[in-house]
CSV table of C-alpha atoms and ligand atoms in Angstrom, one decimal:
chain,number,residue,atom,x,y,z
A,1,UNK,CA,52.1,-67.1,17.1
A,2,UNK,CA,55.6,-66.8,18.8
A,3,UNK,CA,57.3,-63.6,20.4
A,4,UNK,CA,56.2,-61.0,22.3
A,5,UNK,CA,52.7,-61.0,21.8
A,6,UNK,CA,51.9,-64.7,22.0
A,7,UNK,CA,48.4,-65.3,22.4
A,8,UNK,CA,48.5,-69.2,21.8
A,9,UNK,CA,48.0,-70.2,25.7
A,10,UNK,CA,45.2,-68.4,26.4
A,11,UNK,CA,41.9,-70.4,26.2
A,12,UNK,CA,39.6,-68.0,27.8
A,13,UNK,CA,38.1,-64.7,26.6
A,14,UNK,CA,38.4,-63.1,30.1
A,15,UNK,CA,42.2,-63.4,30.5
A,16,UNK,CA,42.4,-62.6,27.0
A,17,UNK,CA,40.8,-59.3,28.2
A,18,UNK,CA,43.1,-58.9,30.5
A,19,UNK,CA,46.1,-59.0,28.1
A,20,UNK,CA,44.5,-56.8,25.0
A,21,UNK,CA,43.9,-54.2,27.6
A,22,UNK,CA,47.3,-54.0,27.8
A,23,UNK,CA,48.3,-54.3,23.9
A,24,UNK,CA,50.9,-51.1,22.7
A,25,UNK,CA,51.2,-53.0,19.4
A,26,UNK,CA,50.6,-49.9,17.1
A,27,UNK,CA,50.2,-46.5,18.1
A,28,UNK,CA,46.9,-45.8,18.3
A,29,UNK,CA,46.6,-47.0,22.2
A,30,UNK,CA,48.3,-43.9,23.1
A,31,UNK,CA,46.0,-41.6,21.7
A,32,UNK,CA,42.4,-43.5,23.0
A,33,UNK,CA,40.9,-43.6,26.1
A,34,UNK,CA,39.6,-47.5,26.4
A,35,UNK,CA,41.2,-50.7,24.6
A,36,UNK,CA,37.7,-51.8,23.5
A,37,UNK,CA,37.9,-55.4,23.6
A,38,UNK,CA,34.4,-56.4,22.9
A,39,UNK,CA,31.1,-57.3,24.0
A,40,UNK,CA,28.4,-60.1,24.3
A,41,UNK,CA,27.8,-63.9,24.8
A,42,UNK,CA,31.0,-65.8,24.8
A,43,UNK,CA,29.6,-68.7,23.8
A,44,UNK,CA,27.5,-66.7,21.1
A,45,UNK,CA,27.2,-68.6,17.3
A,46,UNK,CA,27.1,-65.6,15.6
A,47,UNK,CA,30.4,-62.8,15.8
A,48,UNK,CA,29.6,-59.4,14.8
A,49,UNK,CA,32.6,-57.5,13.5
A,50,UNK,CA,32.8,-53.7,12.7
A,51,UNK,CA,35.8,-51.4,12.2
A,52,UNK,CA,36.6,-50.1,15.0
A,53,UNK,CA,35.5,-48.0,17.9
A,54,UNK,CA,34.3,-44.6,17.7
A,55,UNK,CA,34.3,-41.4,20.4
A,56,UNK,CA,31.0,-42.8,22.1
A,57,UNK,CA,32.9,-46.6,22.1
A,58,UNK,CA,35.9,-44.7,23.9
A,59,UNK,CA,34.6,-42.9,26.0
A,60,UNK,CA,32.1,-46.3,27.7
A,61,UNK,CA,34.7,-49.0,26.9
A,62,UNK,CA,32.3,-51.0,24.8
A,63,UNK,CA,31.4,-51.9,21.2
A,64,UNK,CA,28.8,-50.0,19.0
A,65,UNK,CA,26.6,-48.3,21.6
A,66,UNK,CA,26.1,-44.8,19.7
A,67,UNK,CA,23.8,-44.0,17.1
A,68,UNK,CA,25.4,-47.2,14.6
A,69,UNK,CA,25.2,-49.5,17.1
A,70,UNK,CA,21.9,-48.3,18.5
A,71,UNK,CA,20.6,-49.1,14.8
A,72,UNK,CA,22.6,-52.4,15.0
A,73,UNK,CA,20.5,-53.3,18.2
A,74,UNK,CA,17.2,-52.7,15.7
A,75,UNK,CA,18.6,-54.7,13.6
A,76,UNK,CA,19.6,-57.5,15.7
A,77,UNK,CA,15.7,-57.1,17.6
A,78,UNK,CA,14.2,-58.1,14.1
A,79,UNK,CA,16.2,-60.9,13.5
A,80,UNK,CA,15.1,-62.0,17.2
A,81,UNK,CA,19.0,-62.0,18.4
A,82,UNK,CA,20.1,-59.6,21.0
A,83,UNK,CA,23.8,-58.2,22.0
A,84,UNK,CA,24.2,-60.2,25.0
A,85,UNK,CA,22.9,-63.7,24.5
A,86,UNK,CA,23.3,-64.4,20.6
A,87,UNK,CA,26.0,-62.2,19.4
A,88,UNK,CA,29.7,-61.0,20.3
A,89,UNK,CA,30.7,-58.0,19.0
A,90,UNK,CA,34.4,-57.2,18.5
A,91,UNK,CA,35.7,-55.1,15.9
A,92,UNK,CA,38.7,-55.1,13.5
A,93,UNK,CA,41.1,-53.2,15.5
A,94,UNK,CA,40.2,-52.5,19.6
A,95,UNK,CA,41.7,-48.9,19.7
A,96,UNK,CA,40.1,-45.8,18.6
A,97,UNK,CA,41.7,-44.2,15.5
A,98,UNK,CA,42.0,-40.2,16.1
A,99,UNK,CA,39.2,-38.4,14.0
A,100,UNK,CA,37.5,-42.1,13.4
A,101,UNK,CA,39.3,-42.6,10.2
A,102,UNK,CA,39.5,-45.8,9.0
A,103,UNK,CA,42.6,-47.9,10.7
A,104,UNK,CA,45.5,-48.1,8.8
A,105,UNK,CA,46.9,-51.2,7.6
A,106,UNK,CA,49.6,-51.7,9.6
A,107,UNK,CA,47.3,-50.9,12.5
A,108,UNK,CA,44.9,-54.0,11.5
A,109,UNK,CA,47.5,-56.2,10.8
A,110,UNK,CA,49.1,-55.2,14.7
A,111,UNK,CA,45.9,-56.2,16.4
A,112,UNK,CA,45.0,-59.2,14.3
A,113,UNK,CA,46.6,-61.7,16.5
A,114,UNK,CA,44.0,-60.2,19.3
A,115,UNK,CA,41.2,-60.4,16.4
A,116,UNK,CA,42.2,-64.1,15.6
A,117,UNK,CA,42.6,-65.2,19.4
A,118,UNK,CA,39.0,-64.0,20.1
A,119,UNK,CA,37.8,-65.7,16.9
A,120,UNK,CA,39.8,-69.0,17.8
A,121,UNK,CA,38.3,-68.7,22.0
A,122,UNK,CA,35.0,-67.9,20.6
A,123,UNK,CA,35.2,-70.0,17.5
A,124,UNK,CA,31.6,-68.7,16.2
A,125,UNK,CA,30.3,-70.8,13.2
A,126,UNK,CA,28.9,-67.8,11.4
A,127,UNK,CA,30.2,-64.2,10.9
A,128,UNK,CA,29.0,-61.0,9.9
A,129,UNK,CA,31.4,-58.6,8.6
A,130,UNK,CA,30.1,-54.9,9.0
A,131,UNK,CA,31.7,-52.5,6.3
A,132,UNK,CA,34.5,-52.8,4.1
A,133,UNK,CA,37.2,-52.7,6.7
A,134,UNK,CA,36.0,-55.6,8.0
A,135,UNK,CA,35.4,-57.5,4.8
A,136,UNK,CA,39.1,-56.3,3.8
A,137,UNK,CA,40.3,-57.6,7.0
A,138,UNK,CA,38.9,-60.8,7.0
A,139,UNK,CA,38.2,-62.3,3.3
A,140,UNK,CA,39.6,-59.9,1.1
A,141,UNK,CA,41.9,-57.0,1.1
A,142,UNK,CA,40.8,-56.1,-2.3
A,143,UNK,CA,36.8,-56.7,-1.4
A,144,UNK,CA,34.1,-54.3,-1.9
A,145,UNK,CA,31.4,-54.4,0.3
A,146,UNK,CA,28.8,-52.7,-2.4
A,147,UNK,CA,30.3,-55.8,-4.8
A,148,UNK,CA,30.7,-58.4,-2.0
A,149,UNK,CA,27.7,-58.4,0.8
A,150,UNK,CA,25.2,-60.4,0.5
A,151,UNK,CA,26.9,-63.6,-0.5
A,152,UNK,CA,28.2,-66.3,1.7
A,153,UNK,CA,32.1,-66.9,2.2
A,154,UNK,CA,33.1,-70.1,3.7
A,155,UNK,CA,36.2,-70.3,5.5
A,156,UNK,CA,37.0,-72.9,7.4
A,157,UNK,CA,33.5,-73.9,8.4
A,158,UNK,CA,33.0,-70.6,9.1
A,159,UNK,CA,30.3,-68.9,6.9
A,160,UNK,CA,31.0,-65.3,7.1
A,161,UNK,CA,28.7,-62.7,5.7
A,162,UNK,CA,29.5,-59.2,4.5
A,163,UNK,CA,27.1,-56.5,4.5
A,164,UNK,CA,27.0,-52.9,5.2
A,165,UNK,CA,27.7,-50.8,8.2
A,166,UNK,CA,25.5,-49.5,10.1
A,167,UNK,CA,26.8,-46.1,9.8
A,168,UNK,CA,26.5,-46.4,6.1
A,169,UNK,CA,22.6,-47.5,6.7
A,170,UNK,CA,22.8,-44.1,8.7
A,171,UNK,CA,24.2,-42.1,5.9
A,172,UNK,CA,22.0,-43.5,3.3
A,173,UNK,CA,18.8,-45.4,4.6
A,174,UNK,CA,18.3,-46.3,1.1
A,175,UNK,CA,21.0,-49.0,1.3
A,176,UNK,CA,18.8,-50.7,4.5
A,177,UNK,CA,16.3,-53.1,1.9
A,178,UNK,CA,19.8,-55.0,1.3
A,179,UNK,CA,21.2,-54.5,4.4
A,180,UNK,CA,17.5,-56.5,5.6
A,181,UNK,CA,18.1,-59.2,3.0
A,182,UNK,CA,21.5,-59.4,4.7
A,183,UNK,CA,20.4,-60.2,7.8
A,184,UNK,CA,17.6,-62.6,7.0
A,185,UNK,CA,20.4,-64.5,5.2
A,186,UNK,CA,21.9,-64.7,8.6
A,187,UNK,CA,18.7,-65.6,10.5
A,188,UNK,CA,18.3,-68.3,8.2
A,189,UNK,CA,21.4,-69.7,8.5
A,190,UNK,CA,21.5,-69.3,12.6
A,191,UNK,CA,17.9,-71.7,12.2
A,192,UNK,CA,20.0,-74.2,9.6
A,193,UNK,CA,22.9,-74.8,12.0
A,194,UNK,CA,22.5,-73.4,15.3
A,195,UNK,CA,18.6,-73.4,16.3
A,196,UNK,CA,16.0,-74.8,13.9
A,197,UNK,CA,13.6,-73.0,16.4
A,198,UNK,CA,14.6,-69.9,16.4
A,199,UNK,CA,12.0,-66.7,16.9
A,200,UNK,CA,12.3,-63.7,14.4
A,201,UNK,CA,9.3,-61.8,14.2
A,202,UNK,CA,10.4,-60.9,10.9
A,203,UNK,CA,11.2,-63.5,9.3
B,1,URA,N1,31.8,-48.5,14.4
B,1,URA,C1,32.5,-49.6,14.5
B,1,URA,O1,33.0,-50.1,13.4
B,1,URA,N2,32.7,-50.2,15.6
B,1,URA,C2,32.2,-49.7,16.8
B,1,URA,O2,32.4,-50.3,17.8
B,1,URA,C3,31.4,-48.6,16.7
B,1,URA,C4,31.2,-47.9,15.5
């Protein structure tokens, strides 16, 4: 990407740190307290992205660490992954929008070339897209994640699965038995490409 906000050089996910935190691209950075960059292994197989962060995200800095990302760790724990050895988790846009409503189009689309630079350092061979911002944001701005999850996208020898958010789980627990099959999608994959031996004790 040329201009201003030229990403290309960097090969590292810690100087790329270093530059997001200082991203004004849209205007959402003036009204958050952290630039939440992400979290997790950076040499992880597996990329966890979610919309973007929430009060309890701006206030510590990090990714999904109130009550969604608390279930998220559950979820992880039965698939035998955990946040900081088998996962990153990044989300869609790195700034809080005010109120947690959902971030604009234009505010995606400013903070994709920091989504895309993490994706290229981190270059993750499977994805998992939490919610319909994400899905919209990565495979499909027309996608529906009630329509969509559950089914493998391939994109450039990345296979990226969409399922729901945990926050949805939250709101309706009745939406976990898919959200489950989801994931053991994902385990199964992890053991088809990543580690044949790999522990759930679910599944
Ligand atoms: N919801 C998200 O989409 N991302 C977070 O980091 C936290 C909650």
């Amino acid at each position: 990407m040329e201009g201003l906000w030229d990403l290309s050089g960097i090969g590292h996910l810690g100087e790329l740190e270093k530059k997001v935190s200082a991203c004004c691209s849209c205007g959402l950075r003036e009204g958050c307290r952290a630039v939440v960059f992400g979290e997790g292994n950076p040499a992880a197989r597996i990329v966890l992205c979610g919309e973007g962060p929430g009060a309890d995200e701006d206030r510590l800095g990090r990714p999904f660490v109130g009550k969604a990302g608390q279930l998220l760790d559950r979820i992880l724990g039965v698939c035998g992954f955990n946040r900081f050895e088998h996962v990153y988790i990044l989300n869609t846009v790195k700034c809080r929008p005010p109120g947690n409503r959902i971030p604009s189009e234009e505010e995606r689309k400013a903070c994709r070339p920091n989504l895309d630079a993490q994706l290229r350092i981190i270059s993750p061979p499977i994805m998992v897209l939490l919610g319909a911002t994400a899905l919209q944001e990565v495979i499909d701005p027309g996608g529906r994640i009630t329509r969509d999850r559950g089914r493998w996208v391939e994109r450039n020898g990345v296979f990226i699965m969409p399922t729901y958010h945990p926050a949805a789980l939250l709101r309706n627990p009745a939406l976990k038995a898919d959200a489950w099959k989801d994931f053991k999608q994902v385990v199964y994959k992890y053991r088809e490409i990543v580690n044949a031996d790999h522990y759930s004790p679910h599944c």
